Structure formats: C-alpha cells, structure tokens
Amino acid sequence: MQAHRLQATSMAFLLGAVLLSITDFVNTTVPCAEDSYSRILSKGVKLARLVNWTTSELIKTYQANQGDFAEQFCKMPMDNVPASTLYGQTSTERILNIYTRLKEFLPHISKVLEQQKDLQPPSCNLIPGIIGVKEQVGHLAHRVNCIFQILQPNVLVPEPSWPTRIPPAQNVFQQKVYGCVVLTRLREFLSVVVNELKSIKGSMRKKRIQLTSNNL
C-alpha cells in the first residue's frame, strides 16, 4: 500500500511537470507589458491552481516519507513559519501582500529542501517534488508582480524588508515538523490566492462588460 501510494504520487508530480512544460504562463523572461491584462490574470489564476494542486500532492509525498504519525506533524504550532492569512483592504493591497508572502515562503521551502536532502536517500521522490514547488512559487510571484504592475503601473513592487525567520538548528523530529508545517501553510495560503485572483478576474470582466454596454 505504501509503495503504491508513493508510485501514484510520483505520477502526479510527473503530470504536473508535463503541465508546466506545455504552458507558457510560467515564462518569467517575457515582460509583463507584452501580455494583455486579461491574459495576465488568466495565467495567474491557472498557475495558482496548479501550484496549489502540486503542493497538495507534495504534502502527501512528504508525509509518506516521514514515518509514523507524520500527518500529525502538520497540525503542530510553529511561530517562525509564514502565516496563511491574506491582508489588505483593496485589491492592490492584497495583491502586494500575496507577492510579499510568496517571497517570504521561498527561503523556508529552500530550508525544507536542504533538511530533507540530509534526511532522505538521493533517490527519494520527495526531493524533486520540493524543487518543483519552489520553482512554481517563484513563477507565481513573478505573475503576481505583473498583476500588481497593471493595478499600479507607476509603483515598483517593494521587496520584503523584514528578515526571514528561518529556525535555528533543529533535531530530526523538529525538522520533520517544520517541513510539514511550511508546506501546509503554503497550501492554505495558495487556496486563498486562487480565490483572490478569481475574484479580481471576475470584477474586471464585469467592468469590461459594463463599459461595452455603455459604448453601445
């Protein structure tokens, strides 16, 4: 049963990699201005959904590789992990918060990757899964940056100014808990991101329909 679960999860990650390779919404070399607003939002929603899905699959793989009671690790409290809450009164403020929070998650994902490389054998399918999610989160941050540039074309996106709270030296159990909490918080935040981007996309569609009706 355990081997079958790991094999199924590996196939899920392979599917995710294929999806990423055949879509163009992760190309961070294309300037934001070369895409229309509707395409940027559409790509943002699709990418957020994909990252949310692959993170959910990664958590399954992570737990399968941590031993007994691994599912309980994700539920333990931990202060030095980014929160999954979205802040901001306006769409622009929330988009900015999404960007800064994604950037805040990245070094934590890198730390989890570093720890798991020490804890797992080189052939473990968990390692490429973490690498893939880290890359996807970086792509999503770029896409959110593009959305912010459209909402505030004359404002540069500020980089997070506070130091990332990477935990100090941890024993093996603490590392397992930390990794599970990081990935769970990330998945929860990505679910919020998907809903926020869908909401913005819906609002802009209504505005376009209203403008078209007024011009008729």
C-alpha positions as semicolon CSV with decimal commas, in nm:
position;residue;x (nm);y (nm);z (nm)
1;M;0,000;0,000;0,000
2;Q;0,280;0,241;0,092
3;A;0,472;0,168;-0,229
4;H;0,156;0,209;-0,437
5;R;0,086;0,545;-0,274
6;L;0,438;0,669;-0,344
7;Q;0,418;0,549;-0,703
8;A;0,085;0,726;-0,756
9;T;0,223;1,046;-0,609
10;S;0,528;1,027;-0,834
11;M;0,298;1,001;-1,133
12;A;0,106;1,303;-1,009
13;F;0,424;1,507;-0,997
14;L;0,516;1,386;-1,345
15;L;0,179;1,509;-1,469
16;G;0,241;1,843;-1,301
17;A;0,580;1,871;-1,472
18;V;0,419;1,797;-1,809
19;L;0,156;2,062;-1,749
20;L;0,425;2,316;-1,669
21;S;0,626;2,228;-1,979
22;I;0,336;2,275;-2,223
23;T;0,202;2,604;-2,090
24;D;0,351;2,949;-2,135
25;F;0,225;3,114;-1,820
26;V;0,544;3,038;-1,627
27;N;0,781;3,216;-1,867
28;T;0,941;3,480;-1,644
29;T;1,156;3,611;-1,931
30;V;0,857;3,769;-2,107
31;P;0,796;4,131;-1,994
32;C;0,460;4,182;-1,826
33;A;0,368;4,460;-2,071
34;E;0,370;4,218;-2,364
35;D;0,057;4,044;-2,235
36;S;-0,293;4,186;-2,211
37;Y;-0,444;4,236;-1,866
38;S;-0,698;3,959;-1,924
39;R;-0,425;3,714;-2,028
40;I;-0,208;3,803;-1,729
41;L;-0,498;3,745;-1,490
42;S;-0,600;3,425;-1,666
43;K;-0,244;3,290;-1,649
44;G;-0,223;3,394;-1,283
45;V;-0,538;3,201;-1,190
46;K;-0,426;2,890;-1,382
47;L;-0,079;2,897;-1,231
48;A;-0,211;2,950;-0,876
49;R;-0,439;2,650;-0,918
50;L;-0,153;2,438;-1,047
51;V;0,082;2,535;-0,763
52;N;-0,196;2,468;-0,511
53;W;-0,251;2,123;-0,658
54;T;0,116;2,027;-0,675
55;T;0,169;2,150;-0,317
56;S;-0,118;1,929;-0,201
57;E;0,043;1,633;-0,377
58;L;0,380;1,722;-0,227
59;I;0,235;1,713;0,125
60;K;0,115;1,355;0,063
61;T;0,462;1,255;-0,052
62;Y;0,624;1,439;0,239
63;Q;0,410;1,260;0,496
64;A;0,469;0,922;0,332
65;N;0,845;0,971;0,375
66;Q;0,847;1,087;0,739
67;G;0,744;0,771;0,920
68;D;0,461;0,705;1,165
69;F;0,222;0,980;1,277
70;A;0,352;1,214;1,005
71;E;0,005;1,356;0,941
72;Q;0,006;1,496;1,294
73;F;0,324;1,695;1,227
74;C;0,137;1,940;1,004
75;K;-0,103;2,033;1,283
76;M;0,160;2,135;1,537
77;P;0,201;2,508;1,620
78;M;0,510;2,689;1,492
79;D;0,572;3,063;1,517
80;N;0,856;3,112;1,270
81;V;0,663;2,997;0,962
82;P;0,478;3,246;0,736
83;A;0,106;3,277;0,804
84;S;-0,159;3,166;0,556
85;T;-0,371;3,479;0,609
86;L;-0,416;3,738;0,334
87;Y;-0,416;4,105;0,437
88;G;-0,529;4,423;0,263
89;Q;-0,840;4,639;0,227
90;T;-0,815;4,686;-0,151
91;S;-0,729;4,455;-0,441
92;T;-0,396;4,632;-0,485
93;E;-0,304;4,588;-0,119
94;R;-0,397;4,220;-0,128
95;I;-0,200;4,157;-0,446
96;L;0,102;4,321;-0,286
97;N;0,054;4,104;0,022
98;I;0,036;3,792;-0,195
99;Y;0,364;3,884;-0,361
100;T;0,550;3,957;-0,038
101;R;0,413;3,644;0,130
102;L;0,517;3,421;-0,160
103;K;0,866;3,572;-0,145
104;E;0,867;3,509;0,229
105;F;0,782;3,141;0,177
106;L;1,067;3,080;-0,069
107;P;1,360;3,066;0,179
108;H;1,155;2,839;0,405
109;I;1,096;2,599;0,115
110;S;1,471;2,611;0,046
111;K;1,539;2,524;0,411
112;V;1,298;2,230;0,397
113;L;1,472;2,111;0,080
114;E;1,813;2,136;0,248
115;Q;1,693;1,940;0,552
116;Q;1,521;1,667;0,353
117;K;1,828;1,616;0,135
118;D;2,012;1,527;0,457
119;L;1,730;1,307;0,590
120;Q;1,628;1,119;0,273
121;P;1,822;0,895;0,032
122;P;1,925;1,058;-0,300
123;S;1,667;0,853;-0,491
124;C;1,376;0,978;-0,277
125;N;1,095;1,124;-0,492
126;L;1,032;1,390;-0,228
127;I;1,339;1,594;-0,329
128;P;1,237;1,672;-0,691
129;G;0,887;1,744;-0,563
130;I;1,014;2,016;-0,328
131;I;1,235;2,158;-0,603
132;G;0,937;2,171;-0,838
133;V;0,712;2,352;-0,590
134;K;0,986;2,601;-0,510
135;E;1,021;2,685;-0,879
136;Q;0,645;2,715;-0,922
137;V;0,613;2,951;-0,625
138;G;0,882;3,170;-0,781
139;H;0,694;3,174;-1,113
140;L;0,370;3,261;-0,934
141;A;0,539;3,551;-0,753
142;H;0,652;3,683;-1,093
143;R;0,297;3,655;-1,229
144;V;0,153;3,835;-0,926
145;N;0,415;4,106;-0,978
146;C;0,277;4,153;-1,332
147;I;-0,076;4,190;-1,195
148;F;0,042;4,450;-0,946
149;Q;0,213;4,645;-1,225
150;I;-0,120;4,664;-1,407
151;L;-0,308;4,778;-1,098
152;Q;-0,034;5,027;-1,005
153;P;0,167;5,095;-1,325
154;N;0,379;5,369;-1,171
155;V;0,470;5,190;-0,847
156;L;0,757;4,945;-0,810
157;V;0,683;4,634;-0,610
158;P;0,875;4,668;-0,282
159;E;1,075;4,366;-0,173
160;P;1,009;4,232;0,180
161;S;1,214;4,441;0,421
162;W;1,192;4,216;0,726
163;P;1,437;3,928;0,782
164;T;1,301;3,582;0,709
165;R;1,263;3,388;1,031
166;I;1,442;3,067;0,943
167;P;1,453;2,845;1,252
168;P;1,784;2,774;1,427
169;A;1,941;2,429;1,445
170;Q;1,676;2,158;1,484
171;N;1,680;1,790;1,570
172;V;1,534;1,534;1,325
173;F;1,185;1,543;1,476
174;Q;1,176;1,924;1,468
175;Q;1,287;1,922;1,104
176;K;1,007;1,685;1,010
177;V;0,751;1,903;1,186
178;Y;0,891;2,223;1,037
179;G;0,877;2,092;0,681
180;C;0,520;1,971;0,716
181;V;0,405;2,299;0,871
182;V;0,575;2,504;0,597
183;L;0,410;2,305;0,319
184;T;0,070;2,304;0,489
185;R;0,075;2,681;0,547
186;L;0,181;2,728;0,185
187;R;-0,107;2,515;0,059
188;E;-0,355;2,706;0,276
189;F;-0,222;3,038;0,151
190;L;-0,234;2,925;-0,211
191;S;-0,602;2,836;-0,171
192;V;-0,664;3,194;-0,059
193;V;-0,456;3,323;-0,351
194;V;-0,664;3,127;-0,603
195;N;-0,986;3,275;-0,465
196;E;-0,845;3,629;-0,464
197;L;-0,720;3,611;-0,822
198;K;-1,051;3,462;-0,938
199;S;-1,235;3,745;-0,763
200;I;-1,020;4,011;-0,932
201;K;-1,065;3,842;-1,268
202;G;-1,442;3,834;-1,221
203;S;-1,453;4,201;-1,120
204;M;-1,254;4,307;-1,426
205;R;-1,479;4,102;-1,655
206;K;-1,785;4,279;-1,514
207;K;-1,621;4,618;-1,569
208;R;-1,541;4,532;-1,931
209;I;-1,899;4,417;-1,994
210;Q;-2,032;4,737;-1,837
211;L;-1,800;4,955;-2,045
212;T;-1,901;4,771;-2,362
213;S;-2,269;4,815;-2,281
214;N;-2,222;5,187;-2,216
215;N;-2,047;5,232;-2,551
216;L;-2,326;5,067;-2,749
